[in-house]
Structures are given as C-alpha cells and as structure tokens.
GROMACS .gro file of C-alpha atoms in nm:
model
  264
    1UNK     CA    1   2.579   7.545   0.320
    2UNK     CA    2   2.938   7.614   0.132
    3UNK     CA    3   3.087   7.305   0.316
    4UNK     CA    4   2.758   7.101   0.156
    5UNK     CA    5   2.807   7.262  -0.156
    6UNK     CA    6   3.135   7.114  -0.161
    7UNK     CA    7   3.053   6.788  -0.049
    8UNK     CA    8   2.788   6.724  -0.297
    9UNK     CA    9   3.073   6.761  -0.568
   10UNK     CA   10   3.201   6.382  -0.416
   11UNK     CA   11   3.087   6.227  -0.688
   12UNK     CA   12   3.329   6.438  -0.938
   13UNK     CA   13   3.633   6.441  -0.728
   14UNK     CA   14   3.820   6.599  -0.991
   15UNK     CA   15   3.615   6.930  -0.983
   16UNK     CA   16   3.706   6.900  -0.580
   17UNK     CA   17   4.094   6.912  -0.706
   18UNK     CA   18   4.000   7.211  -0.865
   19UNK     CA   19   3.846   7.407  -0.613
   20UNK     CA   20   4.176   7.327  -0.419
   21UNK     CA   21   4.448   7.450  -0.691
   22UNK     CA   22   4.188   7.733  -0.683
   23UNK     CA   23   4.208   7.836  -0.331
   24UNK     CA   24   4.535   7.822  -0.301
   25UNK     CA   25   4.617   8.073  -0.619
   26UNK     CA   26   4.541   8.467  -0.579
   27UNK     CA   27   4.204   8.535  -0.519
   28UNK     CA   28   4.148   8.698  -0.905
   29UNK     CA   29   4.046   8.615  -1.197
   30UNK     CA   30   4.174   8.349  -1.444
   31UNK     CA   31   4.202   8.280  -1.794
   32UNK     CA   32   4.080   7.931  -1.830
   33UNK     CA   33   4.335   7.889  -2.122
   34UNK     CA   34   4.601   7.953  -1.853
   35UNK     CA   35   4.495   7.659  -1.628
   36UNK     CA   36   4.756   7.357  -1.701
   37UNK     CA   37   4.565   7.114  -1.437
   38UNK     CA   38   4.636   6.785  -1.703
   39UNK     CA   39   4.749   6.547  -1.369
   40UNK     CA   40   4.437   6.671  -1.213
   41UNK     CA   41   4.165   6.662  -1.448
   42UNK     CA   42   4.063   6.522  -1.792
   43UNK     CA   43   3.800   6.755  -1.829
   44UNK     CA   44   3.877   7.097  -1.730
   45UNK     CA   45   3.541   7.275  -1.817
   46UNK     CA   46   3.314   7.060  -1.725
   47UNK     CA   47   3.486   7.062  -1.346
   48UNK     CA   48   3.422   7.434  -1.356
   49UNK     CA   49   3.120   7.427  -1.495
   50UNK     CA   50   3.016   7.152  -1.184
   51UNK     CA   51   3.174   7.408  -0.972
   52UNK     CA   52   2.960   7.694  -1.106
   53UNK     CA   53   2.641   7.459  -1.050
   54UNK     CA   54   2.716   7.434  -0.695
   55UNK     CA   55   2.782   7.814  -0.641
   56UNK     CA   56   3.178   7.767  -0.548
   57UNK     CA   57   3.269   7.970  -0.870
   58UNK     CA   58   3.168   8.200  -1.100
   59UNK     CA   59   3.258   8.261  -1.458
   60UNK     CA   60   3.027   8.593  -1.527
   61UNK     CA   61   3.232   8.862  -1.576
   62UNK     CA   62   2.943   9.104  -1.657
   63UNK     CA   63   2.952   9.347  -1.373
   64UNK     CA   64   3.371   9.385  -1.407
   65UNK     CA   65   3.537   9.733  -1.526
   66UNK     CA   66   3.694   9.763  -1.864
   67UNK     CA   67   3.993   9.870  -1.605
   68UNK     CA   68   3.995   9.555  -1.481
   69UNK     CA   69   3.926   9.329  -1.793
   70UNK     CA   70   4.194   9.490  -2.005
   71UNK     CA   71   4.499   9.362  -1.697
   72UNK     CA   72   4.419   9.079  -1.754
   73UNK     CA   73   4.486   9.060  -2.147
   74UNK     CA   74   4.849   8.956  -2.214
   75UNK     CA   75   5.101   9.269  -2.414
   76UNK     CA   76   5.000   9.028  -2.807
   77UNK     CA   77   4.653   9.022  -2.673
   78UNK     CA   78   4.622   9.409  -2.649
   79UNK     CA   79   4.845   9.499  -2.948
   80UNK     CA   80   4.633   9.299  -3.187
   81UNK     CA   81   4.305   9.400  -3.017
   82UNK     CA   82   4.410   9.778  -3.040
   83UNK     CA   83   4.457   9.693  -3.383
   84UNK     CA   84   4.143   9.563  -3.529
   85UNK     CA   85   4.004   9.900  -3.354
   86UNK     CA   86   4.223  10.109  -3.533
   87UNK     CA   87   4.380  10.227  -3.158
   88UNK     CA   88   4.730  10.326  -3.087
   89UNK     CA   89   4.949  10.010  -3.021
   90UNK     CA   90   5.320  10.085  -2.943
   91UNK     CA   91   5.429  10.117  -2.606
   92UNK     CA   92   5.440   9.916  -2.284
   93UNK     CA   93   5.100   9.759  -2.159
   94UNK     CA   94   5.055  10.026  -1.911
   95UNK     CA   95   5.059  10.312  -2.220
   96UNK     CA   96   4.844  10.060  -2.462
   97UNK     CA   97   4.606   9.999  -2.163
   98UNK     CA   98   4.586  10.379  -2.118
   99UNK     CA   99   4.508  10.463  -2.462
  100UNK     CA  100   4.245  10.173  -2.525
  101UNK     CA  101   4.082  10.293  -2.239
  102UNK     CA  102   4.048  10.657  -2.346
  103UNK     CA  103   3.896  10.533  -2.678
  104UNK     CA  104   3.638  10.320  -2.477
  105UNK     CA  105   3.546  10.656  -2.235
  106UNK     CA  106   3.471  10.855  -2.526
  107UNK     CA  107   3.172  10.925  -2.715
  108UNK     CA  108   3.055  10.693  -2.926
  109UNK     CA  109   3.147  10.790  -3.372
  110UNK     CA  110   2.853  10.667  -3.520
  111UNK     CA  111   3.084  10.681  -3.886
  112UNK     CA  112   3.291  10.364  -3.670
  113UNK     CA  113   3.022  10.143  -3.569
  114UNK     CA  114   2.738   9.956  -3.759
  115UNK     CA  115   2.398  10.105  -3.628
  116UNK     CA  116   2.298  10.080  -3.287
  117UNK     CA  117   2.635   9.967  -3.201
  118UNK     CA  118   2.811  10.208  -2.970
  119UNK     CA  119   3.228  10.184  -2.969
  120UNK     CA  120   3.204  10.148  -2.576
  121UNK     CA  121   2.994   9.820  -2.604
  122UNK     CA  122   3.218   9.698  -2.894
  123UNK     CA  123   3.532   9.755  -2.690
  124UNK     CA  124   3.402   9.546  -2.382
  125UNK     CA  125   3.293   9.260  -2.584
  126UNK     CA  126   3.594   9.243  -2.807
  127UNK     CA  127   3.806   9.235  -2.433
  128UNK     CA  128   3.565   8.967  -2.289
  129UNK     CA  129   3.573   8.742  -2.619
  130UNK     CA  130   3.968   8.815  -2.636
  131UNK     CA  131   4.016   8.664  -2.316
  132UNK     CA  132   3.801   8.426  -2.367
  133UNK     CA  133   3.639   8.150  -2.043
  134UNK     CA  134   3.739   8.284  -1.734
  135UNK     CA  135   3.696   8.158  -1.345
  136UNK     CA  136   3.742   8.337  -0.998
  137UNK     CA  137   3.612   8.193  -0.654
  138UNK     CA  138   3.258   8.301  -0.549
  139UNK     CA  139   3.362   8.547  -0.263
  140UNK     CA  140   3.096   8.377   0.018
  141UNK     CA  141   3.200   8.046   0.001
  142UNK     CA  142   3.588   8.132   0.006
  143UNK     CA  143   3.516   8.317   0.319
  144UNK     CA  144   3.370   7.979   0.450
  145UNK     CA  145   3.644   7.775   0.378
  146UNK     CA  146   3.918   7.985   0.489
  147UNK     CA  147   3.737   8.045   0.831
  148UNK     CA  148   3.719   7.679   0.867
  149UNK     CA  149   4.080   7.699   0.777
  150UNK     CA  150   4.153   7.955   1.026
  151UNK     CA  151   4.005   7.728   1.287
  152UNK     CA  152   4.172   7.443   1.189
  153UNK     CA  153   4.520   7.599   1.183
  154UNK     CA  154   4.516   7.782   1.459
  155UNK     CA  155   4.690   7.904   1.670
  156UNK     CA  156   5.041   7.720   1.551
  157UNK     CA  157   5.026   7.834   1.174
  158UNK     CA  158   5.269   8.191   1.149
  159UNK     CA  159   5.293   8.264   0.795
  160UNK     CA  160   5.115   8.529   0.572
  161UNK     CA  161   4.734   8.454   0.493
  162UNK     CA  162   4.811   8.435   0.112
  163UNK     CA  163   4.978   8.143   0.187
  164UNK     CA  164   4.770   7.937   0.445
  165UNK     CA  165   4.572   7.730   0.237
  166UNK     CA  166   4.896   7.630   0.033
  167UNK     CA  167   5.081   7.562   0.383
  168UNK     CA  168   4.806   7.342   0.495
  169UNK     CA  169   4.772   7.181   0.160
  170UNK     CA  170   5.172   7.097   0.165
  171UNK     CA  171   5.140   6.979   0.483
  172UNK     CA  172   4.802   6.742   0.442
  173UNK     CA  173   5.012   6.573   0.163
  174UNK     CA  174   5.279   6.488   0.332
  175UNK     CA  175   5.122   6.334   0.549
  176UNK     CA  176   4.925   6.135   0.326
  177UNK     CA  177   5.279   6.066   0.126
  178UNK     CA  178   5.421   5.928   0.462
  179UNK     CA  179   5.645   6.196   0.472
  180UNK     CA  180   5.525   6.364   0.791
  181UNK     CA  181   5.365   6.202   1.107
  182UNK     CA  182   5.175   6.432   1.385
  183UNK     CA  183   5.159   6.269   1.740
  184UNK     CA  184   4.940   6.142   1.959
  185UNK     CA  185   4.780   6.449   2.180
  186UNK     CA  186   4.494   6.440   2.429
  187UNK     CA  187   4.259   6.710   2.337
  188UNK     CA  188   4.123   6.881   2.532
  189UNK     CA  189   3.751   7.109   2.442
  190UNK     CA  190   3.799   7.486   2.546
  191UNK     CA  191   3.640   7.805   2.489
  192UNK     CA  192   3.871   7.983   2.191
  193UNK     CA  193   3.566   8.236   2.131
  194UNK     CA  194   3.265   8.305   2.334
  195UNK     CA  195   3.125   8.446   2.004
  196UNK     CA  196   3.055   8.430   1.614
  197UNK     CA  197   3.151   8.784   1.609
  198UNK     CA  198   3.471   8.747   1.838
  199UNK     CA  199   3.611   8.481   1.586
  200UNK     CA  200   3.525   8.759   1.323
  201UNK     CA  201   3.711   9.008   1.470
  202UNK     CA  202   4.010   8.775   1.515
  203UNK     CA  203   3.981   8.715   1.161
  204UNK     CA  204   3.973   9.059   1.094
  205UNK     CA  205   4.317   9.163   1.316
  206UNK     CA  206   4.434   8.826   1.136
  207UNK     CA  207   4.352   8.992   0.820
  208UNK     CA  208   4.491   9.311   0.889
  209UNK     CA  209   4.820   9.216   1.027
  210UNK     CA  210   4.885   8.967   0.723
  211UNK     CA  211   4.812   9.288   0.462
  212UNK     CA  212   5.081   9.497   0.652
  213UNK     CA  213   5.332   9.255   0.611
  214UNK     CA  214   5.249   9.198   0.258
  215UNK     CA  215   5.281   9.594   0.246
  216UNK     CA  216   5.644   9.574   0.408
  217UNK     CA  217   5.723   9.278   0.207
  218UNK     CA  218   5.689   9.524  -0.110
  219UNK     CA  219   5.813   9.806   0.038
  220UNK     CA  220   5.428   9.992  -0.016
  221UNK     CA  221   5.523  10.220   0.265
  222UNK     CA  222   5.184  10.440   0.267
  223UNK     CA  223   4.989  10.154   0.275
  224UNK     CA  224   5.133   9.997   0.481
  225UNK     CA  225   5.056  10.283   0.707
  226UNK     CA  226   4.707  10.298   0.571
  227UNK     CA  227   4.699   9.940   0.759
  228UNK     CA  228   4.853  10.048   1.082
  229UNK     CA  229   4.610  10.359   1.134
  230UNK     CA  230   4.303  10.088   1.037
  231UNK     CA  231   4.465   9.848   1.327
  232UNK     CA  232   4.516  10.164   1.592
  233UNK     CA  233   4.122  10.282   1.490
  234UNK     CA  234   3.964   9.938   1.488
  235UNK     CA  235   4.161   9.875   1.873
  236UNK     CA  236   4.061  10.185   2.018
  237UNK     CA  237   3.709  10.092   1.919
  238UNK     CA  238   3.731   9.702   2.068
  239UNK     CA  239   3.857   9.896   2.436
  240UNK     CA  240   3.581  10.126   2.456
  241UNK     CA  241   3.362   9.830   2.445
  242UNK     CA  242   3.285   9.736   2.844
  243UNK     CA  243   3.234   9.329   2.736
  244UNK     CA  244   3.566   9.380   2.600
  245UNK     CA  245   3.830   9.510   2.783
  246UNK     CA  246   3.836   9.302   3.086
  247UNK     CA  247   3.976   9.052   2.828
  248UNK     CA  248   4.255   9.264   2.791
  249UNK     CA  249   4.342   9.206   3.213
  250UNK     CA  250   4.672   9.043   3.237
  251UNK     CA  251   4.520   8.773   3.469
  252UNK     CA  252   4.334   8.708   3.183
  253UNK     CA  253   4.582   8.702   2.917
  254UNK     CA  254   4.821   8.515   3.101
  255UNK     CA  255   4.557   8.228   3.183
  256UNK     CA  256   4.444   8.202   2.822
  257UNK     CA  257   4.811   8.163   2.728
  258UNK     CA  258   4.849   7.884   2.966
  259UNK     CA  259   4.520   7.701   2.795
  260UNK     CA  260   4.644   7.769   2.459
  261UNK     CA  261   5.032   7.623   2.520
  262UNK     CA  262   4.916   7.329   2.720
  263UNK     CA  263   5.010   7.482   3.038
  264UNK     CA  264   4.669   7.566   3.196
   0.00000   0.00000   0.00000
C-alpha cells in the first residue's frame, strides 16, 4: 500500500522529510534546482530518487504539454531559450510564452533543423533540458495520505484544504517542541461512515467547499459559481438516493451532532 510505501523509506528518514515539505507545497511541479531543503537533507537527489523507487513521486515529465512546461521556465529562462531558436523575445512572459508556443504549433522548416529533426521535438526538449530535474507527487498515493489526513483531523480542523497538511504539520511540531500539550480524552469508537464511498463523498463536498472559498478568496467570481452549481447538482443527486435521505432527518442530524460534540 501507499502507507507501506512510505514506511519502507524508514531506513532513509531524510527522503521521509521530503515527502513531507512535499505535501505540504502546491500540488505541481518543481524545479529540483528550486528546492533549498539543506537542514533537511544532505543528499537531495538521491531522497527523490528513493522516493521515485517507492512510487511516492515521479520525475517523468513525458506526457506534460509544452503549455504547461514553458510556466514553469522563469522570464531569463525563456528569453535566452527563445533566443538560441531564433524566436521573438521582448515582452512579458505571458507574450514570450505565446509566441514560443506558436513557433512549436507550426510546421516543421526542414532549412531549421538537422535531418529528421522536427522544430516541435527540438522545442520540447530544449524546455525539458532548460528546466532541468523536476519532481511532483504521484497523484494515488497523495490521495492516500490526505484521506488518512482527513480522518485524522476531523471534524475540529476549519481551514482551507491547501493548507491542512501544513496545519497538522505545525501543530505535530509543537507538540513535539513542548510547545503545545493535548489532554487526556476518553475515546470513544463510533460509526463516522457506514461506507468507503460515504467517506468519499464527504471528501468530495470537503473538496468542493474548500475550492469555492479559494475562488472567493481571489475574487474568481465565475468559478466560483462553476463550484456552487457542481455542489447544488452533486446534492440533488445524493437526495434522490432512498439509502440517503433519511440521513438528512433532523432526528438524525441532531443525534449525530450530539456523538460528534461529546454530547450523545
């Protein structure tokens, strides 16, 4: 599994660390030249390469768009590329962006290009090898450990999703540092979800609540209403399912609110 996967990796802690400072960045690609882990590791590569072993990352970016690649070159990175490639340079990185990937969408000028070579193919690799080693989370396992997450935080964590795993990580050291202390409870087992797919759904709403308010936050009014019409759809469908709705009965609700603050 992911959480054996992760495990295994005991005996390089560091590449552990890693993973971590990883999960709790934006889910994207980075530039390994970016990555300033020095307090956390002594050997940067070969933690990601571990990391890669175990399926927890991935550093093929083979099946990415030219779109994509090109964001994440920096405004020298592009202007010297478009250079060597004889392509228009001045202008923001949106209008050099623009105009490298117009040359790379047309046909290939044999006069350009040593035979065999088309400009399209020469364009992608001189992006990849411009931005050199690059790392992003495999998408399965992330799911795994923020589910786990999700479990583990809920229901008292409020904040935005982006920022759970850095919430929980501030809050696991400080505890560890002496700075916080948690008391004593008696817990008690209940029934959260009768289902695998009920705790899906829950991370779905979970999901979809945390991308409106990231919508609000930046003032992306249409879609944030994008989001709303998705949450309206995707509750009209969870009502018209009979297994369903009774869990909507206030005697219900009102119970499961007791369990949840203690009360029941």
């Amino acid at each position: 599994s992911h959480i054996e996967a992760f495990n295994n990796l005991l005996y390089r802690n560091s590449a552990q660390r890693i993973y971590c400072r990883l999960l709790s960045r934006k889910f994207d690609w980075i530039r390994v030249s970016t990555m300033k882990y020095d307090n956390v590791t002594k050997d940067l590569i070969g933690d990601i390469e571990a990391l890669e072993n175990h399926g927890l990352v991935t550093t093929d970016l083979t099946h990415e768009k030219i779109d994509d690649l090109c964001t994440y070159l920096t405004l020298p990175d592009l202007k010297n590329l478009c250079q060597s490639l004889n392509i228009n340079h001045i202008g923001t990185k949106a209008h050099i962006v623009e105009n490298l990937i117009k040359r790379y969408k047309q046909k290939p000028i044999s006069s350009y290009f040593s035979q065999g070579e088309s400009s399209n193919r020469l364009i992608r690799d001189k992006v990849i090898s411009t931005l050199g080693s690059c790392v992003k989370l495999a998408e399965e396992p992330r799911k795994t450990i923020f589910r786990c997450l999700l479990l583990f935080s809920y229901p008292h964590y409020r904040g935005l999703e982006k920022d759970r795993f850095k919430t929980q990580l501030e809050l696991l050291k400080a505890f560890h540092d002496g700075e916080v202390r948690f008391h004593d409870y008696k817990v008690a087992q209940i029934d959260l979800f009768r289902t695998r797919e009920d705790f899906l759904q829950y991370e779905e709403a979970i999901l979809l609540k945390s991308n409106l308010y990231e919508m609000i936050e930046v003032k992306s009014w249409d879609e944030a209403v994008n989001f709303i019409l998705t949450a309206i759809e995707k509750y009209n469908e969870f009502v018209r399912q009979d297994d369903k709705i009774s869990l909507l009965h206030p005697k219900i609700l009102l119970n499961n609110l007791k369990i949840l603050t203690g009360d029941g």
